[in-house]
Short mmCIF file of C-alpha atoms in Angstrom, two decimals:
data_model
loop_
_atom_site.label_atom_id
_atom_site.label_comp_id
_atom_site.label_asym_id
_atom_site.label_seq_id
_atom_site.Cartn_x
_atom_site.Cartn_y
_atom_site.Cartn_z
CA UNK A 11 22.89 17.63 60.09
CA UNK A 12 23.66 15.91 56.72
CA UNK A 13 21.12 13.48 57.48
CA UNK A 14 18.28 16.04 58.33
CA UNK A 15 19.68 18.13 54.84
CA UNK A 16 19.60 14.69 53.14
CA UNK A 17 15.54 14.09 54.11
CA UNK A 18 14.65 17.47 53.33
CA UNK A 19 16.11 17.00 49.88
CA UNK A 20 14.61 14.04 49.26
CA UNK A 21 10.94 14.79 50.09
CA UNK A 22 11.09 17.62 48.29
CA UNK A 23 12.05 15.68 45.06
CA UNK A 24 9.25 12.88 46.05
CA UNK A 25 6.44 15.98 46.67
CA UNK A 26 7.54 17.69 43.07
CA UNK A 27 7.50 14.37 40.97
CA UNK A 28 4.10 13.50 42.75
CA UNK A 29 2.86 17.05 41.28
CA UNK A 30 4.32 16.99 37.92
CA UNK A 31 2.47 13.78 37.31
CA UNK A 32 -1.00 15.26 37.82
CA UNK A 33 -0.83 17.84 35.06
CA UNK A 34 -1.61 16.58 31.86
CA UNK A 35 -1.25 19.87 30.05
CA UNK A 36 -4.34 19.68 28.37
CA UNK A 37 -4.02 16.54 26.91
CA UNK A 38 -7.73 15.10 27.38
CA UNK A 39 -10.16 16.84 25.86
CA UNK A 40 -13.40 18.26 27.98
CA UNK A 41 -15.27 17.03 25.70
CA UNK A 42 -15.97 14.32 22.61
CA UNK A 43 -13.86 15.89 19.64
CA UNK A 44 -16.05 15.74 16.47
CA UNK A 45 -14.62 13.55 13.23
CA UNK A 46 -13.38 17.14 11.80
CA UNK A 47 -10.96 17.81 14.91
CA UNK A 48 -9.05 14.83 15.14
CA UNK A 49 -5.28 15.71 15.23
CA UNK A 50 -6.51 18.79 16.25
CA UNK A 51 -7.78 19.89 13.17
CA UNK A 52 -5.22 18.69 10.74
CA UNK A 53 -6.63 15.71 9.32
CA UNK A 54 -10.57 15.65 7.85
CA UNK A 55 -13.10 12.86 7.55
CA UNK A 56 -13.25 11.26 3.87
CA UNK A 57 -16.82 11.71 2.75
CA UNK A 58 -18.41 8.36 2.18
CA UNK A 59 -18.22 8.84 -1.69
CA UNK A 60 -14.64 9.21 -1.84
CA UNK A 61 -14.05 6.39 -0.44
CA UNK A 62 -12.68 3.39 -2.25
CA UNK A 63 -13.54 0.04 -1.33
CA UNK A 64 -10.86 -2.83 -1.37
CA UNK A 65 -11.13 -5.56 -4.61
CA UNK A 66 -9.85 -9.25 -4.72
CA UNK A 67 -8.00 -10.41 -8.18
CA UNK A 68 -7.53 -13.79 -8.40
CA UNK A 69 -3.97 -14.22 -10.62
CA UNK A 70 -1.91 -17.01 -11.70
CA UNK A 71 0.89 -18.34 -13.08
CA UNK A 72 0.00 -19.28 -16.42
CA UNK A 73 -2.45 -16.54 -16.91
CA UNK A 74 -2.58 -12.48 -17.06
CA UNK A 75 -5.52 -10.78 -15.54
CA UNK A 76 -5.74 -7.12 -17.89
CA UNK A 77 -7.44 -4.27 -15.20
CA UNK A 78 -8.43 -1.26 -17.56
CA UNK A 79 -9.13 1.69 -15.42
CA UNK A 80 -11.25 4.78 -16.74
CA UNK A 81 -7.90 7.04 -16.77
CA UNK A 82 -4.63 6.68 -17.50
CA UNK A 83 -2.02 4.44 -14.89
CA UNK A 84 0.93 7.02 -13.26
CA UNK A 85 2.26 4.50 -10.92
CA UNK A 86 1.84 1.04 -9.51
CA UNK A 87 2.97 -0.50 -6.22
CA UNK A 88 3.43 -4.03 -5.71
CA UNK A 89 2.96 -5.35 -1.93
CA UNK A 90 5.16 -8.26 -2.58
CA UNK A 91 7.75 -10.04 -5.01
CA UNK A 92 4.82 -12.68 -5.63
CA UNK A 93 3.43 -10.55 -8.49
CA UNK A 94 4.17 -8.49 -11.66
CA UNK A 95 2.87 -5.69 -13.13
CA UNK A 96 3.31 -3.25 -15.94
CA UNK A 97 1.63 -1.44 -18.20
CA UNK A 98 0.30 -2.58 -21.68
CA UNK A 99 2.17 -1.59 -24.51
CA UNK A 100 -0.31 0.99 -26.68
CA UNK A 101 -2.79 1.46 -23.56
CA UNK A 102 -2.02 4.08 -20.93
CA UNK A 103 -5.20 2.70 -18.95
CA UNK A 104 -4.43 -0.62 -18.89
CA UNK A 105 -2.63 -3.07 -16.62
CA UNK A 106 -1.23 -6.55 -16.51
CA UNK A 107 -0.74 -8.48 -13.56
CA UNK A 108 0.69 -11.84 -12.87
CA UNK A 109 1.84 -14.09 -10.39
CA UNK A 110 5.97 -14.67 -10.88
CA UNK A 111 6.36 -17.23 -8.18
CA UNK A 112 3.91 -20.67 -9.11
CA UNK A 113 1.37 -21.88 -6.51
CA UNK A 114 1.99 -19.10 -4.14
CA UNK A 115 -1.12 -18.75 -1.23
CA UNK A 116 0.15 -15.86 0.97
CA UNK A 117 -2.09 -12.83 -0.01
CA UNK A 118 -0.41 -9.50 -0.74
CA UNK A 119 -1.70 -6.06 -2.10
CA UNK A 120 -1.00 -3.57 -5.28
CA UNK A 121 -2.17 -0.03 -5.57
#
Protein backbone atom coordinates (compact mmCIF):
# COMPACT_ATOMS: atom_id res chain seq x y z
CA UNK A 1 0.00 0.00 0.00
CA UNK A 2 2.89 2.43 0.78
CA UNK A 3 4.32 1.62 -2.42
CA UNK A 4 1.09 2.26 -4.54
CA UNK A 5 0.67 5.77 -2.08
CA UNK A 6 4.39 6.34 -2.85
CA UNK A 7 3.75 6.24 -7.01
CA UNK A 8 0.74 8.16 -6.81
CA UNK A 9 2.67 10.88 -5.00
CA UNK A 10 5.28 10.94 -7.15
CA UNK A 11 3.53 11.26 -10.55
CA UNK A 12 1.59 13.73 -9.35
CA UNK A 13 4.68 15.91 -8.48
CA UNK A 14 6.31 14.84 -12.06
CA UNK A 15 2.67 15.85 -13.96
CA UNK A 16 2.58 19.42 -11.88
CA UNK A 17 6.33 20.41 -12.52
CA UNK A 18 5.80 19.31 -16.25
CA UNK A 19 2.79 22.01 -16.21
CA UNK A 20 4.31 24.75 -14.33
CA UNK A 21 7.08 24.81 -16.87
CA UNK A 22 4.81 25.60 -19.84
CA UNK A 23 3.44 28.88 -18.53
CA UNK A 24 5.53 31.65 -19.12
CA UNK A 25 3.23 34.21 -17.58
CA UNK A 26 3.32 36.44 -20.30
CA UNK A 27 6.76 36.80 -20.64
CA UNK A 28 7.14 36.82 -24.63
CA UNK A 29 5.56 39.32 -26.22
CA UNK A 30 2.84 38.55 -29.23
CA UNK A 31 4.36 40.74 -30.99
CA UNK A 32 7.76 42.97 -31.92
CA UNK A 33 7.79 45.68 -29.02
CA UNK A 34 8.56 49.09 -30.64
CA UNK A 35 11.98 51.10 -29.39
CA UNK A 36 9.46 53.19 -26.99
CA UNK A 37 8.27 49.93 -25.00
CA UNK A 38 11.33 48.38 -24.04
CA UNK A 39 11.29 47.66 -20.24
CA UNK A 40 7.86 47.92 -20.72
CA UNK A 41 7.64 51.40 -21.14
CA UNK A 42 10.12 52.68 -18.66
CA UNK A 43 13.04 53.46 -20.60
CA UNK A 44 12.77 55.74 -24.12
CA UNK A 45 14.89 55.80 -27.25
CA UNK A 46 17.59 58.76 -27.26
CA UNK A 47 16.82 60.79 -30.35
CA UNK A 48 19.74 60.71 -32.70
CA UNK A 49 20.68 64.39 -31.78
CA UNK A 50 21.14 63.78 -28.26
CA UNK A 51 23.37 61.52 -28.70
CA UNK A 52 27.02 61.98 -27.94
CA UNK A 53 29.59 60.36 -29.84
CA UNK A 54 32.79 58.91 -28.09
CA UNK A 55 36.35 61.17 -28.60
CA UNK A 56 40.03 59.88 -28.39
CA UNK A 57 42.68 62.30 -26.42
CA UNK A 58 45.94 61.40 -26.87
CA UNK A 59 47.85 62.48 -23.26
CA UNK A 60 51.21 62.17 -21.92
CA UNK A 61 53.50 62.39 -19.42
CA UNK A 62 55.32 65.42 -20.00
CA UNK A 63 52.46 67.26 -21.49
CA UNK A 64 48.78 68.62 -20.47
CA UNK A 65 46.08 68.41 -23.02
CA UNK A 66 43.49 71.71 -21.85
CA UNK A 67 39.60 70.47 -23.08
CA UNK A 68 37.45 73.78 -22.83
CA UNK A 69 33.87 72.83 -23.01
CA UNK A 70 31.05 75.47 -23.95
CA UNK A 71 29.69 75.36 -20.15
CA UNK A 72 30.97 75.15 -17.03
CA UNK A 73 32.67 71.45 -15.59
CA UNK A 74 30.37 70.00 -12.32
CA UNK A 75 32.14 66.78 -12.12
CA UNK A 76 34.74 64.56 -13.71
CA UNK A 77 35.25 60.79 -13.57
CA UNK A 78 38.40 59.17 -14.20
CA UNK A 79 38.20 55.40 -15.60
CA UNK A 80 41.55 54.61 -14.21
CA UNK A 81 44.57 55.72 -11.87
CA UNK A 82 46.57 56.22 -15.28
CA UNK A 83 45.32 59.83 -15.57
CA UNK A 84 44.69 63.19 -13.80
CA UNK A 85 42.36 65.68 -14.03
CA UNK A 86 41.19 68.90 -12.50
CA UNK A 87 39.96 71.92 -13.24
CA UNK A 88 41.92 75.12 -14.27
CA UNK A 89 42.39 77.59 -11.78
CA UNK A 90 40.25 80.94 -13.08
CA UNK A 91 38.22 78.79 -15.79
CA UNK A 92 35.08 76.94 -14.74
CA UNK A 93 34.99 75.46 -18.45
CA UNK A 94 38.17 74.25 -18.65
CA UNK A 95 40.01 71.00 -17.98
CA UNK A 96 43.45 69.54 -17.63
CA UNK A 97 44.30 66.12 -18.16
CA UNK A 98 47.43 64.15 -17.84
CA UNK A 99 48.88 60.92 -17.76
CA UNK A 100 50.45 60.22 -13.93
CA UNK A 101 51.95 56.88 -14.69
CA UNK A 102 54.89 57.31 -17.82
CA UNK A 103 54.57 55.15 -20.97
CA UNK A 104 51.33 53.62 -19.98
CA UNK A 105 49.36 51.78 -23.29
CA UNK A 106 46.23 50.29 -21.62
CA UNK A 107 43.32 52.62 -22.76
CA UNK A 108 40.88 53.87 -20.12
CA UNK A 109 37.93 56.45 -20.18
CA UNK A 110 36.90 59.96 -18.33
CA UNK A 111 33.51 61.55 -18.41
Amino acid sequence: MKKIILSMAMLAMVGATATAQENNDGLTPSRPLTSGELFQGMSRAIPTGRVVLPYGLDVTFDKTVHLIFPSAIRYVDLGSQNIIAGKAEDAENVLRVKASVKDFETETNMS
